[in-house]
Amino acid sequence: MAISLAGGSSNAVSDASSYPGDGSDTADAAIHSVADLTLTGTGSLTVHGNGNDAIFSSDDLLVLSGDYTVEAVDDGLVGKDSLTVRGEPSRSRRAATR
């Protein structure tokens, strides 16, 4: 799966403050992928992980380009197999535990 941020765009994603927690592949992040996830582009993306993580991939998470502001109750970026961030560092902040 890939998310491409269009040049000059400002985008935002947030999730619910809780999840059912049934132990399956139920989403538990604002952006949740059960496959490889690649983030790219020249726009910006703000992600609020209100329930748990902000961006999660059960495989590889690759951040190639873009401007990211990430806030999460738990983890900002999760790649279960690997996490790769290229280019300028993204902004990330863990929110206070509720």
PDB file of C-alpha atoms in Angstrom:
ATOM      1  CA  MET A   1       0.000   0.000   0.000  1.00  0.00           C
ATOM      2  CA  ALA A   2       1.236   3.520  -0.722  1.00  0.00           C
ATOM      3  CA  ILE A   3       0.163   6.969   0.378  1.00  0.00           C
ATOM      4  CA  SER A   4       1.412   9.807  -1.833  1.00  0.00           C
ATOM      5  CA  LEU A   5       1.104  13.404  -0.620  1.00  0.00           C
ATOM      6  CA  ALA A   6       0.438  15.835  -3.464  1.00  0.00           C
ATOM      7  CA  GLY A   7       2.796  18.809  -3.641  1.00  0.00           C
ATOM      8  CA  GLY A   8       1.564  21.777  -1.612  1.00  0.00           C
ATOM      9  CA  SER A   9      -1.223  19.767   0.045  1.00  0.00           C
ATOM     10  CA  SER A  10      -1.956  19.719   3.770  1.00  0.00           C
ATOM     11  CA  ASN A  11      -3.641  16.532   4.945  1.00  0.00           C
ATOM     12  CA  ALA A  12      -4.833  15.259   8.328  1.00  0.00           C
ATOM     13  CA  VAL A  13      -5.944  11.886   9.680  1.00  0.00           C
ATOM     14  CA  SER A  14      -7.175  10.978  13.150  1.00  0.00           C
ATOM     15  CA  ASP A  15      -8.846   7.984  14.719  1.00  0.00           C
ATOM     16  CA  ALA A  16     -11.221   7.087  17.539  1.00  0.00           C
ATOM     17  CA  SER A  17     -10.093   7.135  21.154  1.00  0.00           C
ATOM     18  CA  SER A  18     -10.674   3.372  21.596  1.00  0.00           C
ATOM     19  CA  TYR A  19     -10.850   0.104  19.655  1.00  0.00           C
ATOM     20  CA  PRO A  20     -12.746  -3.149  20.246  1.00  0.00           C
ATOM     21  CA  GLY A  21      -9.510  -5.101  20.922  1.00  0.00           C
ATOM     22  CA  ASP A  22     -10.712  -8.472  19.672  1.00  0.00           C
ATOM     23  CA  GLY A  23      -7.150  -9.722  18.995  1.00  0.00           C
ATOM     24  CA  SER A  24      -7.493  -9.969  15.217  1.00  0.00           C
ATOM     25  CA  ASP A  25      -6.117  -7.663  12.528  1.00  0.00           C
ATOM     26  CA  THR A  26      -8.579  -4.998  13.637  1.00  0.00           C
ATOM     27  CA  ALA A  27      -7.152  -1.558  13.042  1.00  0.00           C
ATOM     28  CA  ASP A  28      -5.627   0.047  16.126  1.00  0.00           C
ATOM     29  CA  ALA A  29      -3.996   3.078  14.535  1.00  0.00           C
ATOM     30  CA  ALA A  30      -5.114   6.145  12.623  1.00  0.00           C
ATOM     31  CA  ILE A  31      -3.413   4.638   9.544  1.00  0.00           C
ATOM     32  CA  HIS A  32      -3.222   0.814   9.748  1.00  0.00           C
ATOM     33  CA  SER A  33      -1.900  -1.523   7.061  1.00  0.00           C
ATOM     34  CA  VAL A  34      -1.662  -5.332   7.150  1.00  0.00           C
ATOM     35  CA  ALA A  35       0.864  -5.145   4.291  1.00  0.00           C
ATOM     36  CA  ASP A  36       3.946  -3.068   3.440  1.00  0.00           C
ATOM     37  CA  LEU A  37       3.200   0.663   3.677  1.00  0.00           C
ATOM     38  CA  THR A  38       5.124   3.367   1.806  1.00  0.00           C
ATOM     39  CA  LEU A  39       4.644   7.094   2.473  1.00  0.00           C
ATOM     40  CA  THR A  40       5.896   9.506  -0.154  1.00  0.00           C
ATOM     41  CA  GLY A  41       5.255  12.879  -1.785  1.00  0.00           C
ATOM     42  CA  THR A  42       6.004  16.527  -1.135  1.00  0.00           C
ATOM     43  CA  GLY A  43       2.885  17.542   0.785  1.00  0.00           C
ATOM     44  CA  SER A  44       2.292  17.418   4.518  1.00  0.00           C
ATOM     45  CA  LEU A  45       0.400  14.951   6.699  1.00  0.00           C
ATOM     46  CA  THR A  46      -0.670  15.367  10.310  1.00  0.00           C
ATOM     47  CA  VAL A  47      -1.671  12.133  12.044  1.00  0.00           C
ATOM     48  CA  HIS A  48      -3.353  11.952  15.463  1.00  0.00           C
ATOM     49  CA  GLY A  49      -3.326   8.471  16.986  1.00  0.00           C
ATOM     50  CA  ASN A  50      -5.998   9.061  19.625  1.00  0.00           C
ATOM     51  CA  GLY A  51      -6.617   5.399  20.461  1.00  0.00           C
ATOM     52  CA  ASN A  52      -3.169   3.847  20.175  1.00  0.00           C
ATOM     53  CA  ASP A  53      -0.588   4.245  17.386  1.00  0.00           C
ATOM     54  CA  ALA A  54      -0.544   6.907  14.675  1.00  0.00           C
ATOM     55  CA  ILE A  55       0.862   4.957  11.673  1.00  0.00           C
ATOM     56  CA  PHE A  56       1.174   1.146  11.806  1.00  0.00           C
ATOM     57  CA  SER A  57       2.239  -1.518   9.304  1.00  0.00           C
ATOM     58  CA  SER A  58       2.257  -5.205  10.184  1.00  0.00           C
ATOM     59  CA  ASP A  59       5.058  -5.553   7.592  1.00  0.00           C
ATOM     60  CA  ASP A  60       7.541  -2.882   6.432  1.00  0.00           C
ATOM     61  CA  LEU A  61       6.929   0.842   6.942  1.00  0.00           C
ATOM     62  CA  LEU A  62       8.937   3.040   4.578  1.00  0.00           C
ATOM     63  CA  VAL A  63       8.817   6.848   4.820  1.00  0.00           C
ATOM     64  CA  LEU A  64      10.519   8.189   1.696  1.00  0.00           C
ATOM     65  CA  SER A  65       9.532  11.849   1.625  1.00  0.00           C
ATOM     66  CA  GLY A  66       6.955  14.342   2.843  1.00  0.00           C
ATOM     67  CA  ASP A  67       6.459  16.481   5.929  1.00  0.00           C
ATOM     68  CA  TYR A  68       4.867  14.605   8.854  1.00  0.00           C
ATOM     69  CA  THR A  69       3.536  15.700  12.211  1.00  0.00           C
ATOM     70  CA  VAL A  70       2.670  12.645  14.266  1.00  0.00           C
ATOM     71  CA  GLU A  71       1.043  12.542  17.700  1.00  0.00           C
ATOM     72  CA  ALA A  72      -0.009   9.306  19.376  1.00  0.00           C
ATOM     73  CA  VAL A  73      -1.131   7.921  22.691  1.00  0.00           C
ATOM     74  CA  ASP A  74       1.340   5.050  22.169  1.00  0.00           C
ATOM     75  CA  ASP A  75       3.731   4.835  19.198  1.00  0.00           C
ATOM     76  CA  GLY A  76       4.013   7.359  16.370  1.00  0.00           C
ATOM     77  CA  LEU A  77       5.452   5.077  13.670  1.00  0.00           C
ATOM     78  CA  VAL A  78       5.398   1.257  13.785  1.00  0.00           C
ATOM     79  CA  GLY A  79       6.788  -1.135  11.183  1.00  0.00           C
ATOM     80  CA  LYS A  80       6.568  -4.639  12.672  1.00  0.00           C
ATOM     81  CA  ASP A  81       9.138  -6.060  10.207  1.00  0.00           C
ATOM     82  CA  SER A  82      11.090  -2.836   9.635  1.00  0.00           C
ATOM     83  CA  LEU A  83      10.870   0.951   9.831  1.00  0.00           C
ATOM     84  CA  THR A  84      12.884   3.051   7.378  1.00  0.00           C
ATOM     85  CA  VAL A  85      12.823   6.870   7.309  1.00  0.00           C
ATOM     86  CA  ARG A  86      14.766   8.664   4.567  1.00  0.00           C
ATOM     87  CA  GLY A  87      15.484  12.345   4.089  1.00  0.00           C
ATOM     88  CA  GLU A  88      14.805  15.036   6.676  1.00  0.00           C
ATOM     89  CA  PRO A  89      13.561  13.893  10.061  1.00  0.00           C
ATOM     90  CA  SER A  90       9.808  13.923  10.572  1.00  0.00           C
ATOM     91  CA  ARG A  91       8.253  15.619  13.559  1.00  0.00           C
ATOM     92  CA  SER A  92       6.833  13.178  16.070  1.00  0.00           C
ATOM     93  CA  ARG A  93       5.387  13.588  19.540  1.00  0.00           C
ATOM     94  CA  ARG A  94       3.865  11.114  21.934  1.00  0.00           C
ATOM     95  CA  ALA A  95       0.696  12.439  23.503  1.00  0.00           C
ATOM     96  CA  ALA A  96       0.109  12.192  27.224  1.00  0.00           C
ATOM     97  CA  THR A  97      -1.303   8.837  28.334  1.00  0.00           C
ATOM     98  CA  ARG A  98      -4.979   9.030  29.145  1.00  0.00           C
TER      99      ARG A  98
END
